[in-house]
mmCIF file of C-alpha atoms in Angstrom:
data_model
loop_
_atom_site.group_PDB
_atom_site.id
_atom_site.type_symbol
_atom_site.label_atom_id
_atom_site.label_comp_id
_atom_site.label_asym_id
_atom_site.label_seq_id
_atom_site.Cartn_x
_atom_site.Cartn_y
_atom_site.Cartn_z
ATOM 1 C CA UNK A 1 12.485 16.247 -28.598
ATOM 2 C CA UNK A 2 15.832 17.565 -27.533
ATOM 3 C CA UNK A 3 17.573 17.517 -30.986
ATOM 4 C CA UNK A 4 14.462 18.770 -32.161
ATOM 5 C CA UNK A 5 14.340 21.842 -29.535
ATOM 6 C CA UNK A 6 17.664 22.263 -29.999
ATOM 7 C CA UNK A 7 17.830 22.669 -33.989
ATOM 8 C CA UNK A 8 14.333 24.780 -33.795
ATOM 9 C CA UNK A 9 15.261 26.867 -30.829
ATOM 10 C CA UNK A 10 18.244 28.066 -32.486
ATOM 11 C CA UNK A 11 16.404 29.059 -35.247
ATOM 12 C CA UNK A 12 14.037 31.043 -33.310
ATOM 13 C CA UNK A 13 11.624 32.555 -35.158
ATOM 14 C CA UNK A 14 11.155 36.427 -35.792
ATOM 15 C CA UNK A 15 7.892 37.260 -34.171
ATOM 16 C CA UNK A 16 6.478 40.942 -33.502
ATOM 17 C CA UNK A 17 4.693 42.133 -30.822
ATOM 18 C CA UNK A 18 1.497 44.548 -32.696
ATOM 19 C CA UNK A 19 -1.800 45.498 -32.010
ATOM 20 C CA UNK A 20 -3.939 42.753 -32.294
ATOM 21 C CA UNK A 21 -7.463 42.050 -33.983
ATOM 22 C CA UNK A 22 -7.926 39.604 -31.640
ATOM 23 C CA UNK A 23 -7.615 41.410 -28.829
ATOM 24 C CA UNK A 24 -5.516 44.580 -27.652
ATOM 25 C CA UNK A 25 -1.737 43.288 -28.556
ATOM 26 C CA UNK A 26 -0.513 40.147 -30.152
ATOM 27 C CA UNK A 27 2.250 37.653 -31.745
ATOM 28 C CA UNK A 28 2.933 38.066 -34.971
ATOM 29 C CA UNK A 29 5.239 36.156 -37.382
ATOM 30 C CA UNK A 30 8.255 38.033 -38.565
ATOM 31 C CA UNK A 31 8.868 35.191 -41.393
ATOM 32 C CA UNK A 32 7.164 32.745 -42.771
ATOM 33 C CA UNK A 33 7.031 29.308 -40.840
ATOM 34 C CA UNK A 34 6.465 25.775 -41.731
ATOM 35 C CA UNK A 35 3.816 23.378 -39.900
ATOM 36 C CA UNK A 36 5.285 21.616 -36.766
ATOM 37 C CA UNK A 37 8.031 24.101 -36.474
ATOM 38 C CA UNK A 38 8.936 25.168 -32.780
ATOM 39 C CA UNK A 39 7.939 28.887 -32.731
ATOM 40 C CA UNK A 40 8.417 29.934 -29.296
ATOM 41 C CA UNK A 41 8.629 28.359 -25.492
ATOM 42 C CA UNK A 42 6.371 29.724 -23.020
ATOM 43 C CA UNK A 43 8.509 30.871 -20.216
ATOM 44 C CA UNK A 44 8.167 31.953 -16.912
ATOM 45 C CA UNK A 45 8.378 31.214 -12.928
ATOM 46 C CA UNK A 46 7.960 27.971 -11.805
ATOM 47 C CA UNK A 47 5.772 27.591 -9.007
ATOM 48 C CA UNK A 48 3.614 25.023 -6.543
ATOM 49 C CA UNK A 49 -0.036 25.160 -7.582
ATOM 50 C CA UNK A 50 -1.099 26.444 -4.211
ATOM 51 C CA UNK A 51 1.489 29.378 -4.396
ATOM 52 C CA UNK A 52 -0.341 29.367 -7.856
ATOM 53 C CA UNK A 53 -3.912 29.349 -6.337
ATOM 54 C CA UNK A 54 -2.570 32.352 -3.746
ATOM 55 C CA UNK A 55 -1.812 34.640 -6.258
ATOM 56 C CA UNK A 56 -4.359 34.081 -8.753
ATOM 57 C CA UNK A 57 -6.271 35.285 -6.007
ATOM 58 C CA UNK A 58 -3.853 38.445 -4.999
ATOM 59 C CA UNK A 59 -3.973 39.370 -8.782
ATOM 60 C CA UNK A 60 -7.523 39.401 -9.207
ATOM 61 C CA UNK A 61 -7.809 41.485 -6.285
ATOM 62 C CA UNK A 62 -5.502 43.995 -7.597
ATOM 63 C CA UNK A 63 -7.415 43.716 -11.234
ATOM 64 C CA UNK A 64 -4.511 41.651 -13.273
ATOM 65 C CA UNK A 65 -5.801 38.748 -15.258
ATOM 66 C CA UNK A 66 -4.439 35.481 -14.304
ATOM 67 C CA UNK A 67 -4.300 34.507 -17.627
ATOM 68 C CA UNK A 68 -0.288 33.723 -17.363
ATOM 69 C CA UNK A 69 -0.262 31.051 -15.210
ATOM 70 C CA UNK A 70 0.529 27.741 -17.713
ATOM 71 C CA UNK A 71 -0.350 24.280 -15.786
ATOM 72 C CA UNK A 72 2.894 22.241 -17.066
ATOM 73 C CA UNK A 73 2.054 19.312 -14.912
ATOM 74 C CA UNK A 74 0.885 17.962 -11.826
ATOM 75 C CA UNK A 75 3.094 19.940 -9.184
ATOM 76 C CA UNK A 76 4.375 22.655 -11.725
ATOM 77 C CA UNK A 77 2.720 25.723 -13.187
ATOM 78 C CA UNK A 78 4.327 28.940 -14.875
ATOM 79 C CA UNK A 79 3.452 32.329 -13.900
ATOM 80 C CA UNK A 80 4.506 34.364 -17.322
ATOM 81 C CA UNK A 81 2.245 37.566 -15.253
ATOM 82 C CA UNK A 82 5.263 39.357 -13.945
ATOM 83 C CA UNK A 83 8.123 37.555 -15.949
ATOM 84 C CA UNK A 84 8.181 35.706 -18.945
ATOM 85 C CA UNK A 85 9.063 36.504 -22.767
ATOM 86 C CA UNK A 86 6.970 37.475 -25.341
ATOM 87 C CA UNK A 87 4.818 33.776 -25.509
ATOM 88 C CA UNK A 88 2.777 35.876 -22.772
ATOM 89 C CA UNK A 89 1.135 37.670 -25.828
ATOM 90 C CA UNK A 90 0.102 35.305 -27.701
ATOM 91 C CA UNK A 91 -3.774 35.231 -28.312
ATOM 92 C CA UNK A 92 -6.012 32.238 -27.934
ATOM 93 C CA UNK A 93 -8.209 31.295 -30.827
ATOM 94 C CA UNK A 94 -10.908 28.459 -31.269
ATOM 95 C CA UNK A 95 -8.960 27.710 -34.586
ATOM 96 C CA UNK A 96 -5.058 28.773 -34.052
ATOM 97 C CA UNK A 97 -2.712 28.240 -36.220
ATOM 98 C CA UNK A 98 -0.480 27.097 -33.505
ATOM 99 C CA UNK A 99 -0.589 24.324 -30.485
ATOM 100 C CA UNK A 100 1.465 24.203 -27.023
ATOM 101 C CA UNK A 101 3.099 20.887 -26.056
ATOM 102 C CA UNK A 102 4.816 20.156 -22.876
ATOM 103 C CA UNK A 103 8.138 18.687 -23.741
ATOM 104 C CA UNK A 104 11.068 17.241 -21.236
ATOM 105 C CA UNK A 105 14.855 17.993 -21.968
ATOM 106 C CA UNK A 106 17.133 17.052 -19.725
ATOM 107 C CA UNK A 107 14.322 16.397 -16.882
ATOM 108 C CA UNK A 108 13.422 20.131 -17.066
ATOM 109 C CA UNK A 109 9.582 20.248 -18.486
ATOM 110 C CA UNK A 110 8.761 23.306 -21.474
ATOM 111 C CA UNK A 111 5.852 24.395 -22.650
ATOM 112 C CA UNK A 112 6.499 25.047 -26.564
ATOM 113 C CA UNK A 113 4.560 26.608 -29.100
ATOM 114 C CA UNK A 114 4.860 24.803 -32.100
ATOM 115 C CA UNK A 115 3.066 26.037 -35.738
ATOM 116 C CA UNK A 116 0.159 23.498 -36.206
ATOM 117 C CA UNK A 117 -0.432 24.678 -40.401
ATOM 118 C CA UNK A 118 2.215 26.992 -42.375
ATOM 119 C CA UNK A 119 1.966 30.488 -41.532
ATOM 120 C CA UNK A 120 2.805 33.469 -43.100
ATOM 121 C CA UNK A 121 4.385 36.401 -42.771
ATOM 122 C CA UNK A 122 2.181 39.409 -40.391
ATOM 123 C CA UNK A 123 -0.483 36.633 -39.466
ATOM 124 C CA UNK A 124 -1.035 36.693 -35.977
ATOM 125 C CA UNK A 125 -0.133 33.200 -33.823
ATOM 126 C CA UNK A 126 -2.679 31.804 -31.726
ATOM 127 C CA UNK A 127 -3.105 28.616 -30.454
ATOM 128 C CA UNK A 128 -6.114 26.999 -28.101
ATOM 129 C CA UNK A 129 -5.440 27.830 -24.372
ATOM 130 C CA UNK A 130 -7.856 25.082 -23.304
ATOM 131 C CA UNK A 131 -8.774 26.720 -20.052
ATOM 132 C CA UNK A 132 -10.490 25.009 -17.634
ATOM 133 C CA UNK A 133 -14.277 24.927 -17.744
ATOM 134 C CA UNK A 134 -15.242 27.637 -14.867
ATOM 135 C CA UNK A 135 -18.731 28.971 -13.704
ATOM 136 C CA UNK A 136 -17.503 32.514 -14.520
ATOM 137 C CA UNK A 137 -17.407 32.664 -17.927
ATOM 138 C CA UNK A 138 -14.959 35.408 -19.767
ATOM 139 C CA UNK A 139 -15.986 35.609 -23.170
ATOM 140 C CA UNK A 140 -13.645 34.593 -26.781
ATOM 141 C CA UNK A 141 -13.021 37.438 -28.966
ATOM 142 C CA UNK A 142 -11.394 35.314 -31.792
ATOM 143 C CA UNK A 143 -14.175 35.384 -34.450
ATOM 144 C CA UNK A 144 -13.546 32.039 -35.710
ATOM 145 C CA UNK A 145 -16.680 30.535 -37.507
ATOM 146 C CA UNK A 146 -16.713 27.761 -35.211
ATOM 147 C CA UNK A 147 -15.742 29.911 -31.908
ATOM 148 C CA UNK A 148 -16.215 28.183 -28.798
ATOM 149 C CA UNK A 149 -17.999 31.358 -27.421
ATOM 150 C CA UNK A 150 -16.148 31.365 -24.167
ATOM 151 C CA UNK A 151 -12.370 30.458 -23.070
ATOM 152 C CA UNK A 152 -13.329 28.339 -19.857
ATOM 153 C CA UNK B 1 3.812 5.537 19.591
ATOM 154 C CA UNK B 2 3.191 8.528 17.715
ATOM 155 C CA UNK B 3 5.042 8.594 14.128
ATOM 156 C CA UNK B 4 5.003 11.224 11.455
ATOM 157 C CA UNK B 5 2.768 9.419 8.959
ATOM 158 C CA UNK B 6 3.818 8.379 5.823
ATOM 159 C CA UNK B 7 0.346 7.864 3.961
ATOM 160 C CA UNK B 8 -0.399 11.320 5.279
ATOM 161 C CA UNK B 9 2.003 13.624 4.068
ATOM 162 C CA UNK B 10 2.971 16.377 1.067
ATOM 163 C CA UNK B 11 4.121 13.858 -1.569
ATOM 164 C CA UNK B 12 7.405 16.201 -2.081
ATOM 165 C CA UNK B 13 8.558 15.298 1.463
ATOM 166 C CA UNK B 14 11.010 12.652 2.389
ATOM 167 C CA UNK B 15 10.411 11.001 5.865
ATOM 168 C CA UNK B 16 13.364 9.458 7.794
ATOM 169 C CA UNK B 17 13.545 5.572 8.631
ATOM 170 C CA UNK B 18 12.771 6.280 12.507
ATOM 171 C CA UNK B 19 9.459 7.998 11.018
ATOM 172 C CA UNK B 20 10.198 10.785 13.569
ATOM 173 C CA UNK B 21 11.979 12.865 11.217
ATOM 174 C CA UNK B 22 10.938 14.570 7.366
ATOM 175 C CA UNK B 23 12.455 17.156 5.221
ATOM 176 C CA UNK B 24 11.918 18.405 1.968
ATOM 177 C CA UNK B 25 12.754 21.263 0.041
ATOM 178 C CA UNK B 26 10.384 22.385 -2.296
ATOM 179 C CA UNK B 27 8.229 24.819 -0.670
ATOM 180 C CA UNK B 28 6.682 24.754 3.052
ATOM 181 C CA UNK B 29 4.376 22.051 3.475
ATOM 182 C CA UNK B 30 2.992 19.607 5.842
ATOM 183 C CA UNK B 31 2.926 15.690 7.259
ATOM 184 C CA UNK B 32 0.814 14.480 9.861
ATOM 185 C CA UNK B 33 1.278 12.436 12.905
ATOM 186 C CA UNK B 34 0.041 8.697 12.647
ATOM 187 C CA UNK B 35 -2.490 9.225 15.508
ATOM 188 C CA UNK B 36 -5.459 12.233 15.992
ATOM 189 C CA UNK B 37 -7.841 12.413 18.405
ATOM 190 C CA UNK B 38 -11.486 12.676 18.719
ATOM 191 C CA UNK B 39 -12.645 14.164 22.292
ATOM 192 C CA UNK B 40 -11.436 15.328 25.486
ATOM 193 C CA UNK B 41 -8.305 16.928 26.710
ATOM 194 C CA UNK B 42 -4.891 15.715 24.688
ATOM 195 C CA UNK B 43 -1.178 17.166 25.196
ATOM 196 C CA UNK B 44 1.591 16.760 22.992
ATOM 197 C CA UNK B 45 4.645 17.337 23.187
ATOM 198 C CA UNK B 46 8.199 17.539 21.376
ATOM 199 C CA UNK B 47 11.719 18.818 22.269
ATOM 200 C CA UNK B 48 13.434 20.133 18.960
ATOM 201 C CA UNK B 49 16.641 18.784 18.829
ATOM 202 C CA UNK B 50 18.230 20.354 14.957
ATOM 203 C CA UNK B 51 16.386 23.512 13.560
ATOM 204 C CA UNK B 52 19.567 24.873 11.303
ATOM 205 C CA UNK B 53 20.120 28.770 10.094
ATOM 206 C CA UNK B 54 17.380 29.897 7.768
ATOM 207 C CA UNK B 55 14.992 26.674 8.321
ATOM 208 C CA UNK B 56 11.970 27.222 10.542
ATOM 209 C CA UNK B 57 8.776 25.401 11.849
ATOM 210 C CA UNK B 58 4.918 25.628 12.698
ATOM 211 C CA UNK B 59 3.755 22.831 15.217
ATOM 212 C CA UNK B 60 0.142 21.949 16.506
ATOM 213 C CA UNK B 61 -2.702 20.778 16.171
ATOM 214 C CA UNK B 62 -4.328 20.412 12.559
ATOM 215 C CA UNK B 63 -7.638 18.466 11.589
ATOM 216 C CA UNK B 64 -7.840 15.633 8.686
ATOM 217 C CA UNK B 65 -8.824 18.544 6.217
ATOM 218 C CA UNK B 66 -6.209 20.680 6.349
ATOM 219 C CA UNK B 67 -4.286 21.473 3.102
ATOM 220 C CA UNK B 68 -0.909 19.418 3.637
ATOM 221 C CA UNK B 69 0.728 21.328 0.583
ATOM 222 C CA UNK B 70 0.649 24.220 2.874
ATOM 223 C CA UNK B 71 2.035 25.103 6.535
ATOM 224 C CA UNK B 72 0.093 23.975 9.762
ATOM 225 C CA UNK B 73 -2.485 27.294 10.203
ATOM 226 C CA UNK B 74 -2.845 28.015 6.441
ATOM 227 C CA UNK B 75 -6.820 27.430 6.613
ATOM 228 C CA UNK B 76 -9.326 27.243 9.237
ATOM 229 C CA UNK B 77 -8.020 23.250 9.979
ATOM 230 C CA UNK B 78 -5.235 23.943 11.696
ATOM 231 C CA UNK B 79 -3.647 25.899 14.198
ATOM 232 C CA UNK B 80 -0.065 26.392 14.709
ATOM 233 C CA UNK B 81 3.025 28.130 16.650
ATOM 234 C CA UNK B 82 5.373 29.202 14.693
ATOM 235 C CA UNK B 83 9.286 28.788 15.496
ATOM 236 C CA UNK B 84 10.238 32.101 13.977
ATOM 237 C CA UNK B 85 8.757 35.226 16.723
ATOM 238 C CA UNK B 86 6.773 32.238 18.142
ATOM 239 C CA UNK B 87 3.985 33.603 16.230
ATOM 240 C CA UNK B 88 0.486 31.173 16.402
ATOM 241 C CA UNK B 89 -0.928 31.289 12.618
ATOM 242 C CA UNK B 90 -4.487 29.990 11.947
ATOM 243 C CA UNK B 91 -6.392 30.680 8.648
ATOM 244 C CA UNK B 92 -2.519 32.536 7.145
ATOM 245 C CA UNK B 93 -3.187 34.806 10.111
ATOM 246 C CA UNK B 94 0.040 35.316 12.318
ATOM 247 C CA UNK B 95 -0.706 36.827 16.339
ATOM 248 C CA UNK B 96 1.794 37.454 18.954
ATOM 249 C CA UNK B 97 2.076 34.276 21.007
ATOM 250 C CA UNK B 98 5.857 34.029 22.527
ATOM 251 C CA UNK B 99 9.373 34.625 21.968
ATOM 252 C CA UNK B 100 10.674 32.307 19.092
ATOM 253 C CA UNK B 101 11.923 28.313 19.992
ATOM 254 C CA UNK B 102 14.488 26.756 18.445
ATOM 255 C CA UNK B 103 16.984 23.902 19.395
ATOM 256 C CA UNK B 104 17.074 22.892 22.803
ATOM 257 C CA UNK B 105 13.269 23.723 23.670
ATOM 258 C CA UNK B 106 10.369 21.779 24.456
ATOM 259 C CA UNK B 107 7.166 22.659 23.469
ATOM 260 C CA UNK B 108 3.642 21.512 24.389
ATOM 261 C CA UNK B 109 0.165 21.577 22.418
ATOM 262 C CA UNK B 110 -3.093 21.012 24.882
ATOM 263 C CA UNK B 111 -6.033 20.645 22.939
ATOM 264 C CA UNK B 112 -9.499 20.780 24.904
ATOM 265 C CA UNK B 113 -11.988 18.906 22.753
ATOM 266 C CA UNK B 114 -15.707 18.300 24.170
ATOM 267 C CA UNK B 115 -16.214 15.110 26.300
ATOM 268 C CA UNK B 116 -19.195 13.795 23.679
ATOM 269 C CA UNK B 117 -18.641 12.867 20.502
ATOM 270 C CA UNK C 1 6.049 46.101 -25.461
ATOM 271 C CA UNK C 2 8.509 46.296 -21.754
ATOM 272 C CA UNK C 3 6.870 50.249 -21.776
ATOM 273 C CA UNK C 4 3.375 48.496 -21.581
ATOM 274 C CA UNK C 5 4.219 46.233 -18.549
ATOM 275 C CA UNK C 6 7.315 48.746 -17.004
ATOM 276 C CA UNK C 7 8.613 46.558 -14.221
ATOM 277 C CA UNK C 8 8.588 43.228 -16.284
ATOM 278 C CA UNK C 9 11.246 40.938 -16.323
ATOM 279 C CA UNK C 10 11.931 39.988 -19.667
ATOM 280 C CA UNK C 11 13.357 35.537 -19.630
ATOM 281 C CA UNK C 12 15.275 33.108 -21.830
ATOM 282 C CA UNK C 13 14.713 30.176 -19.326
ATOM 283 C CA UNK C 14 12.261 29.162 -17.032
ATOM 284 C CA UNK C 15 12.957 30.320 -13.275
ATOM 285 C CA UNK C 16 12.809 28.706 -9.972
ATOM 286 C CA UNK C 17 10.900 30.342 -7.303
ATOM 287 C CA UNK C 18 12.391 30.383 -4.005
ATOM 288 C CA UNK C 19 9.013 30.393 -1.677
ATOM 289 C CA UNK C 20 9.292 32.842 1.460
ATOM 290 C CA UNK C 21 9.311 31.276 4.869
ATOM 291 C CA UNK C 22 5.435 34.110 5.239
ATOM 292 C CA UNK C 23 4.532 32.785 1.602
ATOM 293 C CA UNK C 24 1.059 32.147 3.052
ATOM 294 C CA UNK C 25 0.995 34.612 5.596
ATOM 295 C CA UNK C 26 -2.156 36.823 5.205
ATOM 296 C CA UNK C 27 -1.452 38.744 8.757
ATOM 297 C CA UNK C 28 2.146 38.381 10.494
ATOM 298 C CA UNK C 29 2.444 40.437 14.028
#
């Protein structure tokens, strides 16, 4: 993983941040990238899932979405809502071109994006945020054929 | 006697041999004592001997359920009195109580419980 | 995209986050 992060992350890729079909603004890819590349880690603050829980709950009352916060493990989630880099725009889709993977480098945990199929230049990078299953359902704007419908 | 528990504590903390002693440093959270209590009139009590610059505490009484990945007084199961202001926090809510302890003090928790079960 | 979220802090790295001693604190006197 590490020589792998390592040779990708110095290549990092050119992405663009553009209005989105998807939904309001996106990722898009600057240049064209292979499958199973590394295209971008999903930074942010690392915090205890009950400071986690807290503020999902402060941010909902003050009408952000708490779609930043990234479970990375068991004690560990990132909160990309108030810093972060541009990951934080990235789009889900029922069919992205892209998947996250939770990789350890020198005991530190990442959350990568890496390019599941070759992508070209301008298309937009999505990948599946596989959100929880919740009561409240907030609908997928993708428009995949085979669109899950919701995100949780 | 009365030991800080070791089966009944925020995973992140580290408790001393003597069991009468924990710390940890990832975030305030919460170990309980090896012993509750079920009815009637109980009093504990503890002399804080170390409490260094920038560290601080919230002792009392908490119930089986409360969250231990939070302080004592984060959610209706516990109640607490906080070293800092000697605030008394229950459900995140802090009210007047005392003047802050620290090193050197003893404190006592009374809890009144009723007689039946 | 920093004019569409104005007091974002843009990151290379992960950060840690140092919690507050009133990090749960709904009231405080």
């Amino acid at each position: 993983d590490l020589l792998k992060f390592n040779q990708l992350k110095f290549r990092k890729k050119q992405l663009k941040f553009a209005k989105s079909g998807i939904h309001d603004w996106g990722l898009f890819a600057q240049e064209p990238i292979a499958a199973d590349e590394m295209v971008i880690e999903y930074v942010g603050q690392m915090i205890r899932p009950i400071v986690a829980d807290v503020r999902e709950a402060q941010y909902e009352a003050t009408g952000i979405g708490s779609s930043y916060l990234f479970r990375i493990d068991f004690d560990t989630i990132i909160d990309a809502t108030k810093c972060g880099n541009l990951a934080r725009f990235i789009n889900h889709s029922c069919n992205p071109n892209c998947y996250a993977k939770i990789i350890t480098i020198e005991s530190q945990k990442k959350i990568v994006i890496y390019s599941k199929q070759p992508i070209g230049v301008d298309e937009e990078i999505t990948y599946d945020y596989k959100f929880p299953l919740e009561d409240e359902k907030i609908a997928c704007l993708c428009g995949a054929p085979q669109c899950r419908g919701f995100l949780n | 006697g009365v030991l800080l528990a070791l089966h009944d504590r925020a995973p992140q903390l580290r408790v001393a041999e003597d069991r009468l002693a924990a710390t940890g440093d990832r975030g305030y959270c919460m170990l309980r004592a090896t012993h509750g209590v079920q009815r009637g009139a109980w009093y504990w009590e503890a002399s804080v001997e170390e409490l260094p610059e920038g560290a601080a505490a919230r002792l009392g009484w908490g119930r089986r359920y409360a969250n231990l990945q939070a302080p004592l007084g984060y959610d209706k199961f516990g109640y607490s009195w906080r070293s800092r202001k000697g605030t008394r926090f229950h459900e995140s809510r802090g009210k007047h109580y005392s003047a802050g302890y620290g090193e050197g003090d003893t404190l006592g928790f009374l809890i009144v419980l009723p007689a039946a079960a | 995209w920093s004019a569409f979220a104005p007091d974002f802090k843009e990151l290379d790295e992960n950060v840690e986050y140092e919690e507050r001693e009133s990090e749960f604190d709904v009231e405080d006197e």
